[in-house]
Tab-separated table of C-alpha atoms and ligand atoms in Angstrom:
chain	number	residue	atom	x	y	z
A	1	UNK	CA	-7.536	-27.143	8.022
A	2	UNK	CA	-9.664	-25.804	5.519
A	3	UNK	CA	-9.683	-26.283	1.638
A	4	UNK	CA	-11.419	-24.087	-1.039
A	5	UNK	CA	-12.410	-24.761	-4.972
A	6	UNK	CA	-12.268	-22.532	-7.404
A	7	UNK	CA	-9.789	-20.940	-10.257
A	8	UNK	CA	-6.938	-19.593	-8.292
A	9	UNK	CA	-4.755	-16.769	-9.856
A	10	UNK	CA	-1.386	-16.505	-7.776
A	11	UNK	CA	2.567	-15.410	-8.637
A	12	UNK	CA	5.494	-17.136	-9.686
A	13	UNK	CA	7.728	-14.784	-7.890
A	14	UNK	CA	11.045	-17.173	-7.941
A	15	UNK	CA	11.373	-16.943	-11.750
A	16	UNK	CA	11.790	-14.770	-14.470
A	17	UNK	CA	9.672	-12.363	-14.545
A	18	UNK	CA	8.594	-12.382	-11.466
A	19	UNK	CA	5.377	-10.873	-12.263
A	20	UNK	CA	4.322	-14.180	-14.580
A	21	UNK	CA	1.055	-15.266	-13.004
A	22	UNK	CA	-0.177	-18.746	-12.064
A	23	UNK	CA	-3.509	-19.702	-12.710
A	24	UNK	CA	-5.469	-23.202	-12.170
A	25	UNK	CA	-9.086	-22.911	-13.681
A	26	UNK	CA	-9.909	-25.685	-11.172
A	27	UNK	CA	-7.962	-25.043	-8.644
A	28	UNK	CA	-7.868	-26.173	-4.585
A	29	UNK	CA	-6.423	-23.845	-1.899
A	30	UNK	CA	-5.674	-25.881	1.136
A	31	UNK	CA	-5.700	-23.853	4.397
A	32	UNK	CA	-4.166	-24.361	8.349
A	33	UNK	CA	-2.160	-22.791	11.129
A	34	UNK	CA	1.740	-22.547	11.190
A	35	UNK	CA	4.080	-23.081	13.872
A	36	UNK	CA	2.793	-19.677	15.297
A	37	UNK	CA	-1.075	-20.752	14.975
A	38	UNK	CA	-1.470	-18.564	11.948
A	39	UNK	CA	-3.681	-19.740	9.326
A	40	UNK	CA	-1.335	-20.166	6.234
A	41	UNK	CA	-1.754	-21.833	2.942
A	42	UNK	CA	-0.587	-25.448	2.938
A	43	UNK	CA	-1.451	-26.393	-0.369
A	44	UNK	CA	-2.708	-24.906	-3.398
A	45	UNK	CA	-3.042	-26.509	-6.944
A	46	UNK	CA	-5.280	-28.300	-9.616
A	47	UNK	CA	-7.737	-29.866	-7.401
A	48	UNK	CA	-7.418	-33.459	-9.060
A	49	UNK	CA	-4.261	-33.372	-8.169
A	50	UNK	CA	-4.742	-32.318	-4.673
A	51	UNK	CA	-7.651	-33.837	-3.462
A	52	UNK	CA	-6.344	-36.778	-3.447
A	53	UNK	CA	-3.541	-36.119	-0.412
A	54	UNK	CA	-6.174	-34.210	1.452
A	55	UNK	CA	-9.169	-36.927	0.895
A	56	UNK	CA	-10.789	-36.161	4.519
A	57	UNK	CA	-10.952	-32.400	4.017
A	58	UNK	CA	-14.665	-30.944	3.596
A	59	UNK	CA	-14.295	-28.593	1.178
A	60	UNK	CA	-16.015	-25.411	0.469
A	61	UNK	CA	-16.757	-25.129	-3.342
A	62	UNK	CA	-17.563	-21.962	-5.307
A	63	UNK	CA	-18.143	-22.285	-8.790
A	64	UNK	CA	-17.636	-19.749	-11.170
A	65	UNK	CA	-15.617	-17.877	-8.719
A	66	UNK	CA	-11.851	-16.723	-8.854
A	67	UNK	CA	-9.451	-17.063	-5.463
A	68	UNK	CA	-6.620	-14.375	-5.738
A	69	UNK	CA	-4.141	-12.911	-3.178
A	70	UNK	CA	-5.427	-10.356	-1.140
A	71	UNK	CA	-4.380	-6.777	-2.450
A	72	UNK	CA	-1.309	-4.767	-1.053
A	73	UNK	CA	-1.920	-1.194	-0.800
A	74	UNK	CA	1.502	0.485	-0.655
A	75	UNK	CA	0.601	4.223	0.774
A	76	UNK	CA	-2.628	5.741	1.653
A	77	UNK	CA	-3.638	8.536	4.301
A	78	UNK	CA	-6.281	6.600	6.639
A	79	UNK	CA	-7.304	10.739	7.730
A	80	UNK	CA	-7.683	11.609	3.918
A	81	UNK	CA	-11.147	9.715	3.280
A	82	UNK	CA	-13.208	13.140	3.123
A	83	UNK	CA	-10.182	14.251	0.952
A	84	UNK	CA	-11.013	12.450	-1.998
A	85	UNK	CA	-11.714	14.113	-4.762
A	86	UNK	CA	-11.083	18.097	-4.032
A	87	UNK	CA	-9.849	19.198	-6.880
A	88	UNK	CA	-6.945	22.157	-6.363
A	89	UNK	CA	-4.492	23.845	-8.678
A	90	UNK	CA	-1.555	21.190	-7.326
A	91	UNK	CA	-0.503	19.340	-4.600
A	92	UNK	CA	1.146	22.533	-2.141
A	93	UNK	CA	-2.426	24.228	-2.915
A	94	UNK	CA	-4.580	20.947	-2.011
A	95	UNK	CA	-2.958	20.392	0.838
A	96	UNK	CA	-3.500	23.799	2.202
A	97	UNK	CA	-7.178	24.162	1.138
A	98	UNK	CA	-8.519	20.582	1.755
A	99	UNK	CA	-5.919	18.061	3.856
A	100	UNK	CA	-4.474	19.798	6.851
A	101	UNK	CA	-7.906	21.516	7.707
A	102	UNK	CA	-9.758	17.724	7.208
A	103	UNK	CA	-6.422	16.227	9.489
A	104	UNK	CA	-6.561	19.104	12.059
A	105	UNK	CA	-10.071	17.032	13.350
A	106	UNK	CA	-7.518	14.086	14.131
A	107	UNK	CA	-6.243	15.374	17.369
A	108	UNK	CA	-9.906	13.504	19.060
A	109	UNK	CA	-9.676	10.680	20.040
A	110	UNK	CA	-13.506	9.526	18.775
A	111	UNK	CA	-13.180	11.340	15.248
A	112	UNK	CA	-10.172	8.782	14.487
A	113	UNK	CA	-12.174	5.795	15.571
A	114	UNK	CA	-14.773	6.680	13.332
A	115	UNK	CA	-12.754	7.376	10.265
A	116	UNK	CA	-10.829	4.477	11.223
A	117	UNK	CA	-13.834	1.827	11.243
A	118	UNK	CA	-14.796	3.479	7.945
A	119	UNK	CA	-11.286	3.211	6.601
A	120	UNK	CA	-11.263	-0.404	7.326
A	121	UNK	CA	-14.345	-1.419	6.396
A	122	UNK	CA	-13.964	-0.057	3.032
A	123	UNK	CA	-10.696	-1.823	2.626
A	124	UNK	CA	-12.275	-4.957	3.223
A	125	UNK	CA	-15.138	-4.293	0.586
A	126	UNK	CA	-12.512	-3.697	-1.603
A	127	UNK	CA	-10.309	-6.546	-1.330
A	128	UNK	CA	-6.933	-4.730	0.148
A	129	UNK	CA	-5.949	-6.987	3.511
A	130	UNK	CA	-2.831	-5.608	3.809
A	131	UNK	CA	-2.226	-1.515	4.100
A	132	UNK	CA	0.631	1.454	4.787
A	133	UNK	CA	-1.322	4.141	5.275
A	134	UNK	CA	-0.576	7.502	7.191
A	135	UNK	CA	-2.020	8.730	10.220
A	136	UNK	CA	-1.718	12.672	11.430
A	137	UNK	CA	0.401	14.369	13.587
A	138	UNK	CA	-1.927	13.695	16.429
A	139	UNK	CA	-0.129	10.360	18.263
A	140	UNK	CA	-4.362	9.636	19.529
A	141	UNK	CA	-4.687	9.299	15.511
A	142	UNK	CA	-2.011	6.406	15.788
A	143	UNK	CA	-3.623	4.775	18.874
A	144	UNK	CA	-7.064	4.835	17.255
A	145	UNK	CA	-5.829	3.432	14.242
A	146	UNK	CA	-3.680	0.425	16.080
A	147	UNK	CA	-6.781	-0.177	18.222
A	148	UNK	CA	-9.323	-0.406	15.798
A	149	UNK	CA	-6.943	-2.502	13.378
A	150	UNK	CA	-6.510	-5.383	15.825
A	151	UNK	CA	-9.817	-5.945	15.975
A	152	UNK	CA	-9.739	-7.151	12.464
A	153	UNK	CA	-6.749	-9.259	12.571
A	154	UNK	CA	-5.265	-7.427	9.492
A	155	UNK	CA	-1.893	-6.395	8.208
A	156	UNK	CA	-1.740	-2.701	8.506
A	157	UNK	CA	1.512	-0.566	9.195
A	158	UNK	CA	0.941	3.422	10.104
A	159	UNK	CA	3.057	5.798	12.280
A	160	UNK	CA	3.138	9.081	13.340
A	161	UNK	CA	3.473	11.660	11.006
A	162	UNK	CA	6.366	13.577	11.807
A	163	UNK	CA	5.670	17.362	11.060
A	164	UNK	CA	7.161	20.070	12.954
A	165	UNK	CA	7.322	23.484	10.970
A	166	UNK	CA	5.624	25.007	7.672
A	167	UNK	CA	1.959	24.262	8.098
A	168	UNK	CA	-1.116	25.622	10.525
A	169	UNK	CA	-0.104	25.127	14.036
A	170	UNK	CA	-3.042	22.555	15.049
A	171	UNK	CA	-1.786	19.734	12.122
A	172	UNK	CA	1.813	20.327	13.465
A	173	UNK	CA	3.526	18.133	15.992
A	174	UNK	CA	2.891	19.333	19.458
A	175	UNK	CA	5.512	20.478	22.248
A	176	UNK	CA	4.320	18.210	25.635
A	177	UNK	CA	1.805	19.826	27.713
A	178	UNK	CA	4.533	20.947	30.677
A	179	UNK	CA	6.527	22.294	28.225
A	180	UNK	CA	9.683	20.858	29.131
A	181	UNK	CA	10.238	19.464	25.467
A	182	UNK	CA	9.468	21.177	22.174
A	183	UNK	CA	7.644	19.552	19.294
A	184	UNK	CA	10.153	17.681	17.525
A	185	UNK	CA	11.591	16.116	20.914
A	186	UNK	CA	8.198	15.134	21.306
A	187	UNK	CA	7.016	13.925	18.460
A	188	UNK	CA	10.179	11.417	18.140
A	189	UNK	CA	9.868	10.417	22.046
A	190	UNK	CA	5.993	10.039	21.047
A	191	UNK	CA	6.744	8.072	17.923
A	192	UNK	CA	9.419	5.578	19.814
A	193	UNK	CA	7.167	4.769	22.579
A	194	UNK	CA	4.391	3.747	19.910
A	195	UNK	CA	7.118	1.522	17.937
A	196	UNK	CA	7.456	-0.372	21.637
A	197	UNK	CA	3.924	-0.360	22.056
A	198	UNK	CA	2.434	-1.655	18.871
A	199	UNK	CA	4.928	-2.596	16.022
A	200	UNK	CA	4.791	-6.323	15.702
A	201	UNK	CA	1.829	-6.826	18.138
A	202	UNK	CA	-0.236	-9.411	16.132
A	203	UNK	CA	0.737	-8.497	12.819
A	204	UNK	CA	0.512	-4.599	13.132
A	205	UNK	CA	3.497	-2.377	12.078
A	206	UNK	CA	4.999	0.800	12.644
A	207	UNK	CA	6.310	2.814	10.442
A	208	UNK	CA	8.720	6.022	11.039
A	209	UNK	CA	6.769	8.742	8.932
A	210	UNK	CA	8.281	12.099	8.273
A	211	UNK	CA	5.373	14.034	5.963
A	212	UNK	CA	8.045	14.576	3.291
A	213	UNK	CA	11.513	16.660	3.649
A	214	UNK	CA	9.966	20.095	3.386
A	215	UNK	CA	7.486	19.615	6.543
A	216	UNK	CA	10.813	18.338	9.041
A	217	UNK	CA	13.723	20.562	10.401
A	218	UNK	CA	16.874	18.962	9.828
A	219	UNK	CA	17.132	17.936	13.838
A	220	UNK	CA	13.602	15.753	13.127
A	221	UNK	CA	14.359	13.973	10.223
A	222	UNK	CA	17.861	13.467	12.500
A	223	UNK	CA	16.000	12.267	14.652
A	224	UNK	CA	13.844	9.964	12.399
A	225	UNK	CA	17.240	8.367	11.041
A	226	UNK	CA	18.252	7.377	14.269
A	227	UNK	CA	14.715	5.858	15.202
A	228	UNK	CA	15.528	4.028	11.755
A	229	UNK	CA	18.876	2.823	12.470
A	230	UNK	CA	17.820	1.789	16.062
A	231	UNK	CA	14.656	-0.173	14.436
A	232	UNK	CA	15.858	-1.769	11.861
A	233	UNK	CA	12.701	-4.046	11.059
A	234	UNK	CA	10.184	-1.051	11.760
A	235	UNK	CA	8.847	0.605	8.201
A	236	UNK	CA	9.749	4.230	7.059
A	237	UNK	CA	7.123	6.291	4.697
A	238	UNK	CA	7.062	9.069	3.345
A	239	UNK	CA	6.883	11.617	0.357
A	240	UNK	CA	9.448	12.606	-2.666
A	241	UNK	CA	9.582	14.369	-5.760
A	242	UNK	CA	5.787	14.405	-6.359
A	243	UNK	CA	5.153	17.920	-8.139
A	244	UNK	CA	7.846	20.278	-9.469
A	245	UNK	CA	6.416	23.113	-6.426
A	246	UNK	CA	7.412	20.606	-3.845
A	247	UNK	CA	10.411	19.913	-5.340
A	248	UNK	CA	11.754	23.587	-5.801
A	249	UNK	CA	11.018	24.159	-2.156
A	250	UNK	CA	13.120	20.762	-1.057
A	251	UNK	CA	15.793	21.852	-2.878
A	252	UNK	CA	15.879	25.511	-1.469
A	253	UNK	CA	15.368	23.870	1.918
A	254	UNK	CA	18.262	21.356	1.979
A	255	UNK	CA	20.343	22.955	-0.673
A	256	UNK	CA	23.386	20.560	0.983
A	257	UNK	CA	21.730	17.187	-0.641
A	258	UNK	CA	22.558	16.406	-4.578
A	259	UNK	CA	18.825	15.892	-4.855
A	260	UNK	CA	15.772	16.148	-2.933
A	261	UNK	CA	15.438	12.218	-2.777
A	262	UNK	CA	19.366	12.591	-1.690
A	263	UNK	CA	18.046	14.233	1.506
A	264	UNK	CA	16.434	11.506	2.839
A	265	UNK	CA	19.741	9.244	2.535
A	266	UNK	CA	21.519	12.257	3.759
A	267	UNK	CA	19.457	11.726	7.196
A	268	UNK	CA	19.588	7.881	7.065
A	269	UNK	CA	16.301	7.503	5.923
A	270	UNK	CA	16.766	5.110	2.850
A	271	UNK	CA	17.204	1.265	3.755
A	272	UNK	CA	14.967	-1.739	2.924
A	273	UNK	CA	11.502	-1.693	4.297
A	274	UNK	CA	11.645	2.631	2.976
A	275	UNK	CA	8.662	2.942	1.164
A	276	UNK	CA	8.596	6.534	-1.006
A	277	UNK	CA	5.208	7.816	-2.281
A	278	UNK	CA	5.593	8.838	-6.198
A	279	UNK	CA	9.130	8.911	-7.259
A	280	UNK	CA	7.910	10.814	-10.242
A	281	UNK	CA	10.604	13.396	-11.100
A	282	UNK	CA	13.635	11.266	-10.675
A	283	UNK	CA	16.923	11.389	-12.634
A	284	UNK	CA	18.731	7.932	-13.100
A	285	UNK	CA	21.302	8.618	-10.172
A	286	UNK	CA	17.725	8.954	-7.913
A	287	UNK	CA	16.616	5.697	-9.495
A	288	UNK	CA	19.962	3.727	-8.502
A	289	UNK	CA	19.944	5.067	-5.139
A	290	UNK	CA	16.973	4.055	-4.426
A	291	UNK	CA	17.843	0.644	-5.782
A	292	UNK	CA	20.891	0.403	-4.071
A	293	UNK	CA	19.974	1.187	-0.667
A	294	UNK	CA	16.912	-0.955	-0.987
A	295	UNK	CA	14.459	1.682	-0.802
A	296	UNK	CA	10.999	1.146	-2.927
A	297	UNK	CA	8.872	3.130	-4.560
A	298	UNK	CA	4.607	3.712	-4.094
A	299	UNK	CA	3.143	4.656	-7.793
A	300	UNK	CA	0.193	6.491	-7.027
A	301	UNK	CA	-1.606	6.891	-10.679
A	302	UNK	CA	-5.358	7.957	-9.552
A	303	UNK	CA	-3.152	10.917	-7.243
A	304	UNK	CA	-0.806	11.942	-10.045
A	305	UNK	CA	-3.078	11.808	-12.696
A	306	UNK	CA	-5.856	13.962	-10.330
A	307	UNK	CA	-3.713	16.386	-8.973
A	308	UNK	CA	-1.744	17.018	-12.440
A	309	UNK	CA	1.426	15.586	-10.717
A	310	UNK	CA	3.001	13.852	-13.687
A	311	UNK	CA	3.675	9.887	-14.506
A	312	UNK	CA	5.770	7.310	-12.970
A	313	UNK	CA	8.255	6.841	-15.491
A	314	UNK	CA	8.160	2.743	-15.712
A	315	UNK	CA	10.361	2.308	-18.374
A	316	UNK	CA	13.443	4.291	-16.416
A	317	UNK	CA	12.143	2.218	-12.919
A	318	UNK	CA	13.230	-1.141	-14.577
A	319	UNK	CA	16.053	0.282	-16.938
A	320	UNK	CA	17.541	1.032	-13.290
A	321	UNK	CA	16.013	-1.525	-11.348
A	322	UNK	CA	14.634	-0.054	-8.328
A	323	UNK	CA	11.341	-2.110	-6.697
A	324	UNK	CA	8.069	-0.765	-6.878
A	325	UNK	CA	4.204	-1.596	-6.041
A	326	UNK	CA	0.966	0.131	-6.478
A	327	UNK	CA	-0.752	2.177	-4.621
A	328	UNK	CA	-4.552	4.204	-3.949
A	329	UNK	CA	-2.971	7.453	-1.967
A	330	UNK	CA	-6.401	8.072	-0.809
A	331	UNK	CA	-7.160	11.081	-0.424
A	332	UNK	CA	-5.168	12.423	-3.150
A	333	UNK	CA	-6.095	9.200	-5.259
A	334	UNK	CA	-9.366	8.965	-6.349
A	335	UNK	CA	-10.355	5.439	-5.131
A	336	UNK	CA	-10.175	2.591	-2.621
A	337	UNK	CA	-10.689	0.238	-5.442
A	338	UNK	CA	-7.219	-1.810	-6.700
A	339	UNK	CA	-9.046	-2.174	-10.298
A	340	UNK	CA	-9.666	1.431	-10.743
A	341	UNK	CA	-5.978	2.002	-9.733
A	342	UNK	CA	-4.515	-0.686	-11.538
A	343	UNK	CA	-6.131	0.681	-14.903
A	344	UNK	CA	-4.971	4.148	-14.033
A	345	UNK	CA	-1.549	2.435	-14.142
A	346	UNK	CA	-1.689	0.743	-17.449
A	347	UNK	CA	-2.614	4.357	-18.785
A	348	UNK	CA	0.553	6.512	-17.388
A	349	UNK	CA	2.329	3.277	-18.668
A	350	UNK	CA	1.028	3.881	-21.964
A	351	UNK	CA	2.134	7.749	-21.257
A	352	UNK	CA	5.602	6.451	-20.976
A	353	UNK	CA	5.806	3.983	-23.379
A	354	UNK	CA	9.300	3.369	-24.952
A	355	UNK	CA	8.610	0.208	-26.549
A	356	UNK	CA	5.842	-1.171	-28.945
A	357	UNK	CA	3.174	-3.603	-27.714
A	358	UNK	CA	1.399	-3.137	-24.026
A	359	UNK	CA	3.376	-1.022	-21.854
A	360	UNK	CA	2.591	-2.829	-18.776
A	361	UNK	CA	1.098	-6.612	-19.086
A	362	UNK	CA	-2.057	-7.239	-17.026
A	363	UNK	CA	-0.223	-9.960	-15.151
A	364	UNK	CA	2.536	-6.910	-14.329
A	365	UNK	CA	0.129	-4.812	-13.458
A	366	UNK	CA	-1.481	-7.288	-10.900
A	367	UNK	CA	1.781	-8.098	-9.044
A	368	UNK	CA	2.154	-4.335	-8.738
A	369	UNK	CA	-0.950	-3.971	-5.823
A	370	UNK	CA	-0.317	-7.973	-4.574
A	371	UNK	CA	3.092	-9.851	-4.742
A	372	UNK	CA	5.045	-6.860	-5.946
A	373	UNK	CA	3.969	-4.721	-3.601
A	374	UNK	CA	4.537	-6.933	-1.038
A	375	UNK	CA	7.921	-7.602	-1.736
A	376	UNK	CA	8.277	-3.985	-1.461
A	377	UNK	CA	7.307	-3.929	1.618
A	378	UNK	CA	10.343	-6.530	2.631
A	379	UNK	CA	7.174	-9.136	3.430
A	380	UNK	CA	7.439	-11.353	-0.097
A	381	UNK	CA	6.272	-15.220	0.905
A	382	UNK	CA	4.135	-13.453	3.493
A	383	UNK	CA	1.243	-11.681	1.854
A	384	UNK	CA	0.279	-10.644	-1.588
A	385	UNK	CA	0.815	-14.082	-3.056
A	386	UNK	CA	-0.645	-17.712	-2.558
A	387	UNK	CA	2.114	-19.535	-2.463
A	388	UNK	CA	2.284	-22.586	0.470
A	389	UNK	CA	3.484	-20.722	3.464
A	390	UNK	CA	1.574	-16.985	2.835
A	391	UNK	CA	-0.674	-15.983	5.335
A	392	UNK	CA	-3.948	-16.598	4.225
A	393	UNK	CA	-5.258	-13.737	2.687
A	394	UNK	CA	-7.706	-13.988	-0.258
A	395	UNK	CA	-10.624	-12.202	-2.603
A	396	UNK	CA	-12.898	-14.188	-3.773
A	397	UNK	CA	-14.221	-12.523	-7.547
A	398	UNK	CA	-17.243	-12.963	-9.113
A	399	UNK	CA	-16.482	-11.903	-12.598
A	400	UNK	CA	-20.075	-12.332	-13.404
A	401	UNK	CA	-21.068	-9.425	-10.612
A	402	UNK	CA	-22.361	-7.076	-13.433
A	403	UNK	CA	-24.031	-8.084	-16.893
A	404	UNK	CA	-20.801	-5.989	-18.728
A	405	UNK	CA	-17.892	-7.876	-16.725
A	406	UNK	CA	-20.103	-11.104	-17.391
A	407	UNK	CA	-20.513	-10.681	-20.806
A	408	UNK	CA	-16.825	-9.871	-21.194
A	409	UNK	CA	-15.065	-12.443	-19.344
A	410	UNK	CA	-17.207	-15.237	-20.866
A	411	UNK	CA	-15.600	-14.302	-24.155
A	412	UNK	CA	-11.621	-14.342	-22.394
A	413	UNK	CA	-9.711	-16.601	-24.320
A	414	UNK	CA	-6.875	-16.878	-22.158
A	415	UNK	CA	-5.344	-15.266	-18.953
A	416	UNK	CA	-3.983	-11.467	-20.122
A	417	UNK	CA	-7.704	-11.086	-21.717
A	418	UNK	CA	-9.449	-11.968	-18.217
A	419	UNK	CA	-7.408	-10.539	-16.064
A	420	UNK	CA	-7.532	-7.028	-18.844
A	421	UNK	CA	-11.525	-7.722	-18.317
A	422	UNK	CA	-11.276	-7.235	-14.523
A	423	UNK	CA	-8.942	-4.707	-14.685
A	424	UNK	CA	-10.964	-2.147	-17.028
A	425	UNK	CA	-14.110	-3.353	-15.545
A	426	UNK	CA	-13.423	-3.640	-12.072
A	427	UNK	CA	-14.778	-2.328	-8.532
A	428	UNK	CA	-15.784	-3.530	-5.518
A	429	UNK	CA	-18.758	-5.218	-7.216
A	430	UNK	CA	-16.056	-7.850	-8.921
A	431	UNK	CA	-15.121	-8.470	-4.772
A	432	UNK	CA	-17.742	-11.186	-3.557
A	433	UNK	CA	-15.850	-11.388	-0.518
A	434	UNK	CA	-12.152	-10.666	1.488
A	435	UNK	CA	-11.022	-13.508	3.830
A	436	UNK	CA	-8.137	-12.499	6.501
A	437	UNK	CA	-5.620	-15.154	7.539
A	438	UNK	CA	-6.854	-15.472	11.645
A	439	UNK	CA	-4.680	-16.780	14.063
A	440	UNK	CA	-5.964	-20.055	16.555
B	1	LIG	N1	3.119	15.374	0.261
B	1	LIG	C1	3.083	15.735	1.559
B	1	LIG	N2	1.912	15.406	2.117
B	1	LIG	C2	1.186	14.824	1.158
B	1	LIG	C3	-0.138	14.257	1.137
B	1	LIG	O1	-0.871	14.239	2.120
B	1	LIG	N3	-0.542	13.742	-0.061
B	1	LIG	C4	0.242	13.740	-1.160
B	1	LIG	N4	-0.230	13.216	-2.296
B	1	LIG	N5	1.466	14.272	-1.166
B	1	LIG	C5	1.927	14.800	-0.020
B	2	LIG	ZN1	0.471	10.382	0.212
């Protein structure tokens, strides 16, 4: 066991709302393996109150300092770090000039470890332990990625990305090299035999990832559905309703759906554990299907606001009710950093304000990239929070890491005013350091 002073910010997640966040200015987070070995938070509370049922415990004390939940990232592209920041008419034009050409270099083996160990590391620097993130159509871009990620002991969930017509033949999916099967048998065969080979190995995930509905023939995202169905507890990911381009094209391409989010549930590709990138251009019967089939949204504010996308519409999410986390979308997004993306998100909820007063609370806007997103994810008491049983993944902040967050946060007079601080503040300077749950 291992036990830790310091403030501790954490969630409340079984009342309402179930953003309201916890916060102990003197706080003790008490640390030791589960049933399974994992290291797991035993305890956490005021450390008077604690210290006294764990007198024997040497504990490691860091004054000044802030213990939070390690942030959730809900949808990046791992192959998208060069990507950041290209700056392109829209998103059909970006992903012509800058991504596929950057994710053609994917298909060796050594360029994905490197931008793999780069991908991680930054992560880490920037506080996110647990990560969906997109590989390429390249199945050596999954491998490298799995690989690499077990090293580290962390929480990350990619998959193939399923891609078989309407881009450059070298990002495509490819048919196998005796040509007995074409692409799309291929790539599902290929993205099965990675589900048996990684998905739940330590605590990696897979996760069934068809580009978005415009890059699929009908018989792959058929065959993604029934990879879904068959998998019940593996992730999906993917893409909808992002830029009004993209849509236009869905809608000419599966004219058969009522919408273009309709065409994923058409194929069986809406459940729990869906996650859908942006969810920007939705109507209300979009919003209650994805609530009803348990489907969740990624907001992506750094992408939509860079590419000219548009703004998640947060006031229709909750009038509905569908679930929803934040999320970097790196390399559209223009950051690793959760603070950088969590202020983007206070701003398009100011964009789409339909009440007075804050449009998103600081303690909202938190959950949204830790608890919230986890729960997203279908993994709520696991990460993302640091409640007794979550694996134990933690930041440690130092809100005095520059003289400007210093001399702000001194003058906080309560929690919405220091977390606000951090939030417009914020970047990987406020992240002393990022702790990942190991197992013994
Ligand atoms: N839609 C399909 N592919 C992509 C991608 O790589 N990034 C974003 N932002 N949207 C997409
Ligand atoms: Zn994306």
């Amino acid at each position: 066991m291992k036990a830790y002073r310091a403030a501790i910010l954490r969630f409340v997640t079984d009342l309402e709302p179930r953003h309201a966040a916890l916060y102990e200015e003197d706080g003790l987070l008490v640390v030791g393996p589960n049933a399974q070995g994992r290291q797991v938070v035993q305890a956490v509370g005021h450390y008077h109150d604690l210290r006294t049922r764990f007198p024997d415990l040497v504990v490691t004390h860091w004054p000044g300092r802030i213990i939070a939940p390690g942030f959730v990232d809900l949808h990046s592209h791992y192959p998208q770090t060069n990507v950041i920041g290209s700056p392109a008419e829209g998103l059909l034009p970006w992903l012509e000039k800058y991504t596929f050409p950057e994710e053609m270099r994917f298909s060796s083996s050594s360029y994905s470890t490197q931008a793999v160990q780069f991908f991680i590391e930054e992560l880490l620097r920037q506080g996110v332990t647990t990560a969906l993130t997109f590989a390429t159509s390249h199945p050596v871009s999954v491998q490298a990625f799995f690989t690499e990620a077990q090293k580290h002991h962390m929480r990350l969930i990619t998959g193939l990305c399923l891609m078989d017509r309407h881009a450059p033949p070298d990002v495509l999916n490819q048919p196998a090299a005796q040509g007995r099967l074409d692409a799309t048998e291929q790539s599902l065969l290929d993205s099965e035999a990675l589900i048996r080979q990684w998905h739940g190995v330590d605590r990696l995930g897979y996760a069934i990832t068809p580009r978005f509905a415009p890059s699929c023939t009908e018989a792959q995202l058929r065959g993604a559905g029934e990879l879904a169905a068959k998998y019940p507890d593996v992730w999906i990911q993917s893409h909808v309703a992002e830029n009004k381009a993209e849509i236009a094209w869905a809608r000419a391409l599966f004219p058969a759906s009522r919408s273009y989010l309709a065409t994923y549930a058409d194929f069986g590709l809406m459940r729990d554990r869906a996650i859908y990138a942006h969810c920007i251009h939705f109507d209300d019967d979009d919003r209650a299907l994805m609530r009803d089939t348990g489907a969740a949204a990624a907001v992506c504010p750094t992408s939509n606001l860079f590419l000219g996308s548009g703004f998640f519409d947060y006031a229709g999410a909750d009038r509905v009710g569908l679930e929803y986390g934040l999320a970097s979308d790196v390399g559209g997004g223009t950051s690793f950093s959760p603070f950088h993306t969590m202020l983007a998100a206070y701003y398009v909820g100011r964009e789409g304000q339909t009440k007075p007063g804050l449009s998103l609370s600081p303690q909202h806007v938190w959950w949204q990239y830790t608890a919230g997103a986890a729960q997203a994810l279908g993994l709520d008491g696991v990460v993302g929070n640091l409640q007794p049983g979550c694996e134990a993944d933690f930041v440690v902040l130092n809100p005095q890491a520059t003289p400007l967050l210093a001399r702000k946060t001194a003058l906080a007079s309560n929690l919405d005013e220091l977390l606000f601080s951090m939030i417009v503040l914020g970047d990987d300077r406020l992240v002393e350091r990022t702790v990942i749950s190991q197992a013994i």
